[in-house]
Amino acid sequence: MNLPSKAKSDPKPCLVEIEGISKSFPGVHAVRAANYGLREGEIHALVGENGAGKSTLIKILTGVHRRDRGEIRLRGRPVSFRTPLEAQQAGIATIYQEFTLVPFLSVAANIFLGHEFTERGLLNHRRERREAAALLDRLGGNFDPAVTVSELTVAQQQIVEIARAIARHSNILVMDEPTAALAPREVFNLFDLLRELAGQGMGIIFISHRLDEVLAMAQRITVMRDGVTIATRPTADYTRLELIEQMVGRSIEQEYFKDKVPIGKTCLEVMNLGGGMVRDVSFSVRCGEILGLAGLMGAGRTEAARLIFGADPRKSGAILLNGHQLDISSPHDAIERGICLLPEDRKAQGLILSASIKDNFALPNLKSWSRLGWIYQRREKERFSDRVNGLNIRLASQDQRAEELSGGNQQKLLIARWLEANTEVIIFDEPTRGIDVGAKYEMYLLIGRLAAQGKAIIVISSELPELLGICDRILVMRRGRIAGEIIDVGSATPEAIMTLAV
Amino acid sequence: MKDSIKKGSTGFFRSTWYKRFISDYGMVIVLAGLCLLFSLLTITEQHPTGVAAAEDLLKQIRELVPGGGPVLVVTSGSPDDSEFVRALKESPRLSRLQPLSFITGTPSDVRARMTVLDKAGQIPQYIITTHASSAMVDMITSQLAVFKDVAVLAPTSHKWPTFLMADNIRNVANQITVIAIIAIGMTMVIITAGIDLSVGSMIALSAVVVAWLVGRLGGEEASNVTMIIAALGGIILCGGVGAFSGLMVTAFRIPPFIATLAMMQVAAGLGYIISQGRPIYQLPDSFVWLGRGVDPLLHIPIAVILMLVLYALAHLVMSRTTYGRYIYAVGGNLEAARLAGIRVKLVLFSVYTICGMLAGLGGVVMASQLKSGAPTYGLTYELYVIAAVVVGGTSLMGGEGRILGTLIGAFIIAVIQNGMNLVNVESYTQKVVLGLVILAAVLVDRLKQRNFNFKALWHYKKKHHLNEHNLTGDEGGK
């Protein structure tokens, strides 16, 4: 009981002090006079919307970028890293979202990559394995250091990355969105590990979009907005809503949006759907209803959606729209019958990044403004401007490439596309993943508006508060089957969903 | 709003139409530069021949002796000279010249005839000849005392780049037609992120099949209809080969490189089997219409017209039709295209089929140019075709590229080859240069893909005193 107060009165020595750092790129002030401090044994979160300058600040610290102004001190000594290697040698290890492991080398080889144990010019495999095994043991990694990295799960690969950082005697660990690709159980394990490392004196810089995790993990939180570090405060001083307000820069009355919409007749009905890992899934959605699909990662939510959409081959079951059985064997069929899907990975599955925004918008809708294959471009431009203005999508020109849009605007572009296609059923797979807090609310408004138009909507999400906030009804999936249904969403809790999901 | 504009205009080449043009067809400038270079390098004395020479001489004579006077026309028997003499004789102004005689033949013939004239006392005021024969005339007149003082007139020469001679330009265009026609199909395939290595073999296959069919259906007496049927046969067969590659790529997911590498062998082998390894020559004279014929008005080769028409069509298809959009979409992101309801397998299959048909057409053109069909045709042509596409700015990663860029790419390759021939660069060196040009084109493509921002780099360097980090500029993302 005494420990926290003792820590407060006698703060541990600073590992990193960042003072007045500025950095501009041509046309953009990425970071302006930013301050940040990391103490020994501390987990200090850095939060902010996309483009707030978190990444740039971290890249300056780790020697990827060079600062324009300001000072960085490491244990009180001013430093200036010219390359990532220099930062690494000074004890700063960075673990990015995309891992930097070599997939076809063994775990041990990856851990000691660049610092191999050699004996007269030859690799000492035995010692490498032994040391690696000891490290993994310490980090709770129960896998063989001799297997190749490509055989590991994402969580295990993360442990390898951490082991590598420790092998290099790093005492500062930068973790950029470490939980993005982890299942809840794995997140739990990771947090245990990070707390333990902090307990041993390591300083951890924790960057995450998931505010619940930030609030649960960090001792202090620094909020960045528009390149400026707005505030650094102990975690206890923040509520979730306050944190969001700091990040967005304006007051937020509510995080979610739910309109009362009259729910009509049954629109989509799925019976005994099976295929891939999905077994015997049956449910229905009514017009104007927003149905949530909850479950752990790999529970079969996305797979079920893809079966309905015809993206994967269906082994069994029937799909009925307005009482008529549909014969869907490809996305092409589904779209023509009135079902569309916004995939979970916008960049890999939704957009043609190299194509223009307009072409992306037009792709499934070309038939409405072409004859015998000839595109009427004027009509296309009209339809495009109509939809883009209607959804308040910000863009420089319609010929801009889709990859240049922000995450929120990319998602809106995809919605604009399916609005134009005017389908009766819309399936959203993780509609707010990687989107700014402000843009999320806009997304909820949009989903609500679509429901109000009488469309049947299915939302798949891993963020339980989100599902509870916007859905009329929630189905929980587990191991490819429907494990339960939550009808009274208003009084349900995330825990109620989790008990059904695990 | 401002934010997104900033993000949108990071690329150097954006916003205004001419910048867009440079970005899309920057290779035009390279082509223009090459043409200028070779023009400057090949400036030489050009001597008019034939009709032009006759016109020039008639003008000279009119200025020298307005009233006209006795002239003697002396030429060797070469085709150019005969053309010259014929043009002179047909000219309405010939009578004013009072030609004494037209002497044509070997130096000894000419000397004999001139001695006869001398004896008859017929001494001309001027001797007219061509540039090619002027040396011979000079030699003879210096030997015959009477003619020593007679002025010899040859067409006036002028300085002009050999590269820009109409004949040479026609030559460049003719050389490139086969490659350029096939490059249309290859561009489509490469935009879908595929490749077709079998086009070179398909040239041979098509040429052999056409020649064989014409031989079977009438040989040297074959009618036009027969030849059209034979040509269609070659095109359809190659379309079938392409379709088979497409089937392997779509239905069995064999990588295009492997599928078409296999078909490259198959098509080449079929060509040898059908022709039994020998060239087929028995073709009617009219068979060369497509490959060597020219249009009556501007004397543009028929094959070049065909090529330009195909490019215009392909450009419209790729930029203005749903099919074109689908091709770009499939190449840009196959899965996203599929999830947007595009029948991606159909698109891929059709693209390989079209590429095969165009390769077949290329084979027909080549057979017509060479008036024969042999299984050795088109060897390594696939590499030139791919080079033309890549030099034209199409990304091998798929999703990006321009049909007209490919045409420019084909011309760049042809101009480099032709120009180096004109300035007497030996063929080994030519290969080295060509290879480096292709490499440079791919390098530009790479830098564009990395969003290499030259302008920003410049400002950045000025501001930061040659800071050597972060020159590739991916600071926006995380």
Short mmCIF file of C-alpha atoms in Angstrom, two decimals, chain B residues 136-425:
data_model
loop_
_atom_site.label_atom_id
_atom_site.label_comp_id
_atom_site.label_asym_id
_atom_site.label_seq_id
_atom_site.Cartn_x
_atom_site.Cartn_y
_atom_site.Cartn_z
CA MET B 136 32.49 9.60 -114.39
CA VAL B 137 31.50 12.63 -116.46
CA ASP B 138 34.37 14.72 -115.07
CA MET B 139 36.82 12.01 -115.98
CA ILE B 140 35.58 11.70 -119.58
CA THR B 141 35.35 15.41 -120.28
CA SER B 142 38.90 15.92 -119.05
CA GLN B 143 40.03 13.37 -121.62
CA LEU B 144 38.07 14.84 -124.56
CA ALA B 145 39.51 18.24 -125.50
CA VAL B 146 36.29 19.60 -127.01
CA PHE B 147 34.28 19.02 -123.89
CA LYS B 148 36.88 20.42 -121.51
CA ASP B 149 35.28 23.84 -121.37
CA VAL B 150 31.70 22.64 -121.27
CA ALA B 151 30.20 23.20 -117.82
CA VAL B 152 28.93 20.12 -116.04
CA LEU B 153 25.74 20.57 -114.00
CA ALA B 154 24.81 18.26 -111.18
CA PRO B 155 21.92 18.68 -108.70
CA THR B 156 22.83 21.06 -105.87
CA SER B 157 23.36 19.35 -102.56
CA HIS B 158 22.31 20.58 -99.14
CA LYS B 159 22.97 19.70 -95.51
CA TRP B 160 20.26 17.64 -93.85
CA PRO B 161 20.29 14.91 -91.15
CA THR B 162 20.18 11.45 -92.64
CA PHE B 163 18.13 10.49 -89.58
CA LEU B 164 15.33 12.80 -90.64
CA MET B 165 15.17 11.60 -94.26
CA ALA B 166 11.68 10.36 -95.09
CA ASP B 167 13.10 6.98 -96.04
CA ASN B 168 14.83 6.60 -92.70
CA ILE B 169 11.78 7.57 -90.66
CA ARG B 170 9.71 5.10 -92.66
CA ASN B 171 12.42 2.57 -91.95
CA VAL B 172 12.27 3.17 -88.18
CA ALA B 173 8.48 2.87 -88.19
CA ASN B 174 8.62 -0.30 -90.25
CA GLN B 175 11.20 -1.90 -88.01
CA ILE B 176 9.14 -1.37 -84.92
CA THR B 177 5.67 -2.35 -86.11
CA VAL B 178 5.84 -6.01 -85.12
CA ILE B 179 7.23 -5.24 -81.67
CA ALA B 180 4.87 -2.33 -81.13
CA ILE B 181 1.74 -4.27 -82.12
CA ILE B 182 2.56 -7.09 -79.71
CA ALA B 183 3.51 -4.58 -77.02
CA ILE B 184 -0.14 -3.50 -76.87
CA GLY B 185 -1.12 -6.93 -75.60
CA MET B 186 1.94 -7.12 -73.39
CA THR B 187 1.06 -3.78 -71.80
CA MET B 188 -2.37 -5.12 -70.90
CA VAL B 189 -0.85 -8.29 -69.46
CA ILE B 190 1.77 -6.41 -67.47
CA ILE B 191 -0.84 -4.00 -66.10
CA THR B 192 -2.59 -7.02 -64.62
CA ALA B 193 0.75 -7.74 -62.90
CA GLY B 194 1.43 -10.65 -65.26
CA ILE B 195 3.92 -11.33 -68.03
CA ASP B 196 3.82 -13.20 -71.33
CA LEU B 197 7.11 -14.73 -72.40
CA SER B 198 5.60 -16.72 -75.26
CA VAL B 199 5.02 -13.85 -77.71
CA GLY B 200 8.34 -14.31 -79.51
CA SER B 201 7.59 -17.95 -80.22
CA MET B 202 4.07 -17.06 -81.25
CA ILE B 203 5.47 -14.76 -83.95
CA ALA B 204 7.22 -17.76 -85.47
CA LEU B 205 4.21 -20.02 -84.99
CA SER B 206 1.86 -17.56 -86.63
CA ALA B 207 4.23 -16.79 -89.51
CA VAL B 208 4.71 -20.49 -90.19
CA VAL B 209 0.99 -21.29 -89.96
CA VAL B 210 0.06 -18.45 -92.30
CA ALA B 211 2.68 -19.43 -94.87
CA TRP B 212 1.74 -23.09 -94.56
CA LEU B 213 -1.98 -22.36 -94.93
CA VAL B 214 -1.42 -20.15 -97.96
CA GLY B 215 0.74 -22.87 -99.44
CA ARG B 216 -1.93 -25.48 -98.80
CA LEU B 217 -4.78 -23.32 -100.12
CA GLY B 218 -3.24 -22.21 -103.41
CA GLY B 219 0.46 -21.50 -103.04
CA GLU B 220 1.72 -18.75 -105.31
CA GLU B 221 -1.68 -18.43 -106.99
CA ALA B 222 -3.58 -17.95 -103.72
CA SER B 223 -6.38 -15.39 -103.81
CA ASN B 224 -6.75 -12.48 -101.40
CA VAL B 225 -9.59 -14.24 -99.58
CA THR B 226 -7.37 -17.25 -99.06
CA MET B 227 -4.63 -15.10 -97.62
CA ILE B 228 -7.06 -13.37 -95.25
CA ILE B 229 -8.31 -16.76 -94.09
CA ALA B 230 -4.73 -17.92 -93.57
CA ALA B 231 -3.90 -14.76 -91.60
CA LEU B 232 -6.96 -15.26 -89.41
CA GLY B 233 -5.85 -18.85 -88.90
CA GLY B 234 -2.49 -17.70 -87.54
CA ILE B 235 -4.07 -15.07 -85.31
CA ILE B 236 -6.71 -17.43 -83.91
CA LEU B 237 -4.19 -20.19 -83.24
CA CYS B 238 -1.98 -17.81 -81.29
CA GLY B 239 -5.07 -16.50 -79.51
CA GLY B 240 -5.69 -20.11 -78.52
CA VAL B 241 -2.15 -20.45 -77.17
CA GLY B 242 -2.64 -17.23 -75.19
CA ALA B 243 -6.00 -18.48 -73.92
CA PHE B 244 -4.32 -21.66 -72.74
CA SER B 245 -1.77 -19.62 -70.79
CA GLY B 246 -4.66 -17.60 -69.38
CA LEU B 247 -6.43 -20.80 -68.34
CA MET B 248 -3.32 -22.05 -66.56
CA VAL B 249 -2.93 -18.72 -64.78
CA THR B 250 -6.55 -18.38 -63.69
CA ALA B 251 -7.89 -21.90 -63.17
CA PHE B 252 -4.74 -23.49 -61.78
CA ARG B 253 -3.00 -20.41 -60.38
CA ILE B 254 0.27 -21.16 -62.13
CA PRO B 255 2.46 -18.03 -62.02
CA PRO B 256 2.29 -16.26 -65.41
CA PHE B 257 6.05 -16.38 -65.74
CA ILE B 258 6.04 -20.18 -65.57
CA ALA B 259 2.89 -20.75 -67.61
CA THR B 260 4.06 -18.57 -70.48
CA LEU B 261 7.62 -19.86 -70.27
CA ALA B 262 6.19 -23.30 -70.94
CA MET B 263 3.99 -22.02 -73.76
CA MET B 264 7.02 -20.29 -75.23
CA GLN B 265 8.59 -23.72 -75.73
CA VAL B 266 5.35 -25.28 -76.92
CA ALA B 267 4.68 -22.57 -79.50
CA ALA B 268 8.27 -22.65 -80.77
CA GLY B 269 8.12 -26.42 -81.09
CA LEU B 270 4.80 -26.30 -82.95
CA GLY B 271 6.34 -23.84 -85.40
CA TYR B 272 9.16 -26.28 -86.16
CA ILE B 273 6.77 -29.22 -86.45
CA ILE B 274 4.42 -27.50 -88.90
CA SER B 275 7.23 -26.15 -91.07
CA GLN B 276 9.34 -29.28 -90.64
CA GLY B 277 12.13 -26.94 -89.63
CA ARG B 278 12.35 -25.21 -93.00
CA PRO B 279 11.27 -21.72 -94.13
CA ILE B 280 8.19 -21.66 -96.37
CA TYR B 281 8.65 -19.39 -99.39
CA GLN B 282 5.88 -20.31 -101.82
CA LEU B 283 3.79 -17.19 -101.39
CA PRO B 284 2.06 -14.94 -103.91
CA ASP B 285 3.59 -11.54 -104.64
CA SER B 286 0.54 -9.76 -103.28
CA PHE B 287 1.23 -11.35 -99.89
CA VAL B 288 3.68 -8.55 -99.07
CA TRP B 289 0.93 -5.88 -99.20
CA LEU B 290 0.60 -5.79 -95.42
CA GLY B 291 4.31 -5.75 -94.65
CA ARG B 292 5.82 -3.76 -97.48
CA GLY B 293 2.89 -1.89 -99.03
CA VAL B 294 2.39 1.84 -98.61
CA ASP B 295 -0.72 3.94 -98.85
CA PRO B 296 -1.03 5.78 -102.17
CA LEU B 297 -1.36 9.26 -100.69
CA LEU B 298 1.40 9.81 -98.13
CA HIS B 299 3.38 6.62 -98.75
CA ILE B 300 2.96 5.55 -95.13
CA PRO B 301 3.54 1.80 -94.81
CA ILE B 302 0.30 -0.18 -94.39
CA ALA B 303 1.72 -1.97 -91.34
CA VAL B 304 2.44 1.35 -89.67
CA ILE B 305 -1.13 2.49 -90.32
CA LEU B 306 -2.39 -0.77 -88.85
CA MET B 307 -0.20 -0.26 -85.81
CA LEU B 308 -1.42 3.30 -85.25
CA VAL B 309 -5.06 2.26 -85.60
CA LEU B 310 -4.55 -0.53 -83.06
CA TYR B 311 -2.90 1.87 -80.63
CA ALA B 312 -5.76 4.35 -80.96
CA LEU B 313 -8.25 1.56 -80.29
CA ALA B 314 -6.30 0.15 -77.36
CA HIS B 315 -5.90 3.59 -75.83
CA LEU B 316 -9.67 4.10 -75.92
CA VAL B 317 -10.31 0.65 -74.49
CA MET B 318 -7.89 1.16 -71.64
CA SER B 319 -8.95 4.69 -70.73
CA ARG B 320 -12.62 4.87 -71.61
CA THR B 321 -14.21 1.47 -71.18
CA THR B 322 -15.21 -0.66 -68.24
CA TYR B 323 -12.95 -3.42 -69.50
CA GLY B 324 -9.93 -1.13 -69.31
CA ARG B 325 -10.83 -0.07 -65.79
CA TYR B 326 -11.16 -3.69 -64.77
CA ILE B 327 -7.69 -4.48 -66.13
CA TYR B 328 -6.14 -1.69 -64.06
CA ALA B 329 -8.15 -2.75 -61.01
CA VAL B 330 -7.15 -6.41 -61.25
CA GLY B 331 -3.50 -5.43 -61.54
CA GLY B 332 -3.69 -2.85 -58.77
CA ASN B 333 -5.22 -5.18 -56.20
CA LEU B 334 -6.61 -8.52 -57.27
CA GLU B 335 -8.45 -9.25 -54.04
CA ALA B 336 -9.98 -5.78 -53.77
CA ALA B 337 -11.10 -6.02 -57.38
CA ARG B 338 -12.71 -9.39 -56.73
CA LEU B 339 -14.47 -8.09 -53.64
CA ALA B 340 -15.74 -5.16 -55.70
CA GLY B 341 -17.58 -7.66 -57.87
CA ILE B 342 -15.20 -7.85 -60.81
CA ARG B 343 -14.89 -11.24 -62.45
CA VAL B 344 -11.13 -11.22 -62.17
CA LYS B 345 -10.54 -14.59 -63.75
CA LEU B 346 -12.43 -13.56 -66.86
CA VAL B 347 -10.38 -10.37 -67.09
CA LEU B 348 -7.07 -12.22 -66.68
CA PHE B 349 -8.04 -14.93 -69.15
CA SER B 350 -9.12 -12.40 -71.77
CA VAL B 351 -5.95 -10.37 -71.42
CA TYR B 352 -3.72 -13.35 -72.21
CA THR B 353 -5.97 -14.28 -75.12
CA ILE B 354 -5.75 -10.78 -76.57
CA CYS B 355 -1.99 -10.74 -76.11
CA GLY B 356 -1.77 -14.06 -77.99
CA MET B 357 -3.92 -12.77 -80.85
CA LEU B 358 -1.79 -9.64 -81.18
CA ALA B 359 1.35 -11.77 -81.19
CA GLY B 360 -0.28 -13.79 -83.98
CA LEU B 361 -0.96 -10.59 -85.89
CA GLY B 362 2.66 -9.58 -85.36
CA GLY B 363 3.68 -12.91 -86.91
CA VAL B 364 1.45 -12.27 -89.93
CA VAL B 365 3.02 -8.83 -90.42
CA MET B 366 6.50 -10.28 -90.17
CA ALA B 367 5.73 -13.08 -92.64
CA SER B 368 4.40 -10.45 -95.01
CA GLN B 369 7.47 -8.23 -94.56
CA LEU B 370 9.79 -11.15 -95.28
CA LYS B 371 7.47 -12.89 -97.77
CA SER B 372 8.04 -16.18 -96.04
CA GLY B 373 7.35 -18.04 -92.85
CA ALA B 374 10.13 -19.65 -90.82
CA PRO B 375 10.26 -21.16 -87.32
CA THR B 376 13.26 -18.99 -86.50
CA TYR B 377 11.31 -15.73 -86.61
CA GLY B 378 10.76 -13.66 -83.51
CA LEU B 379 13.61 -15.14 -81.52
CA THR B 380 14.09 -13.04 -78.31
CA TYR B 381 11.41 -10.64 -79.50
CA GLU B 382 9.57 -11.11 -76.19
CA LEU B 383 12.44 -9.27 -74.54
CA TYR B 384 12.19 -6.31 -76.90
CA VAL B 385 8.42 -6.24 -76.41
CA ILE B 386 8.74 -6.27 -72.63
CA ALA B 387 11.47 -3.64 -72.88
CA ALA B 388 9.19 -1.40 -74.94
CA VAL B 389 6.44 -1.72 -72.31
CA VAL B 390 8.78 -1.03 -69.42
CA VAL B 391 10.56 1.86 -71.12
CA GLY B 392 7.09 3.22 -71.82
CA GLY B 393 6.51 3.58 -68.09
CA THR B 394 4.32 0.59 -67.26
CA SER B 395 5.07 -0.82 -63.84
CA LEU B 396 5.94 -4.50 -63.64
CA MET B 397 4.13 -4.51 -60.30
CA GLY B 398 0.88 -4.02 -62.15
CA GLY B 399 -1.96 -1.55 -61.85
CA GLU B 400 -0.20 1.26 -63.62
CA GLY B 401 0.81 2.04 -67.16
CA ARG B 402 -0.25 3.76 -70.35
CA ILE B 403 -0.80 2.26 -73.79
CA LEU B 404 0.56 5.33 -75.57
CA GLY B 405 3.57 5.20 -73.27
CA THR B 406 4.31 1.79 -74.73
CA LEU B 407 4.20 3.19 -78.27
CA ILE B 408 6.72 5.79 -77.20
CA GLY B 409 8.80 3.11 -75.52
CA ALA B 410 8.82 1.07 -78.73
CA PHE B 411 9.92 4.11 -80.70
CA ILE B 412 12.66 4.91 -78.21
CA ILE B 413 14.10 1.45 -78.72
CA ALA B 414 13.79 1.68 -82.50
CA VAL B 415 15.30 5.16 -82.63
CA ILE B 416 18.24 4.14 -80.49
CA GLN B 417 18.93 1.13 -82.70
CA ASN B 418 18.47 3.04 -85.93
CA GLY B 419 20.44 6.07 -84.73
CA MET B 420 23.35 3.94 -83.62
CA ASN B 421 23.34 2.21 -86.98
CA LEU B 422 23.49 5.58 -88.73
CA VAL B 423 26.44 6.78 -86.68
CA ASN B 424 28.18 3.44 -87.20
CA VAL B 425 28.12 2.11 -83.67
#
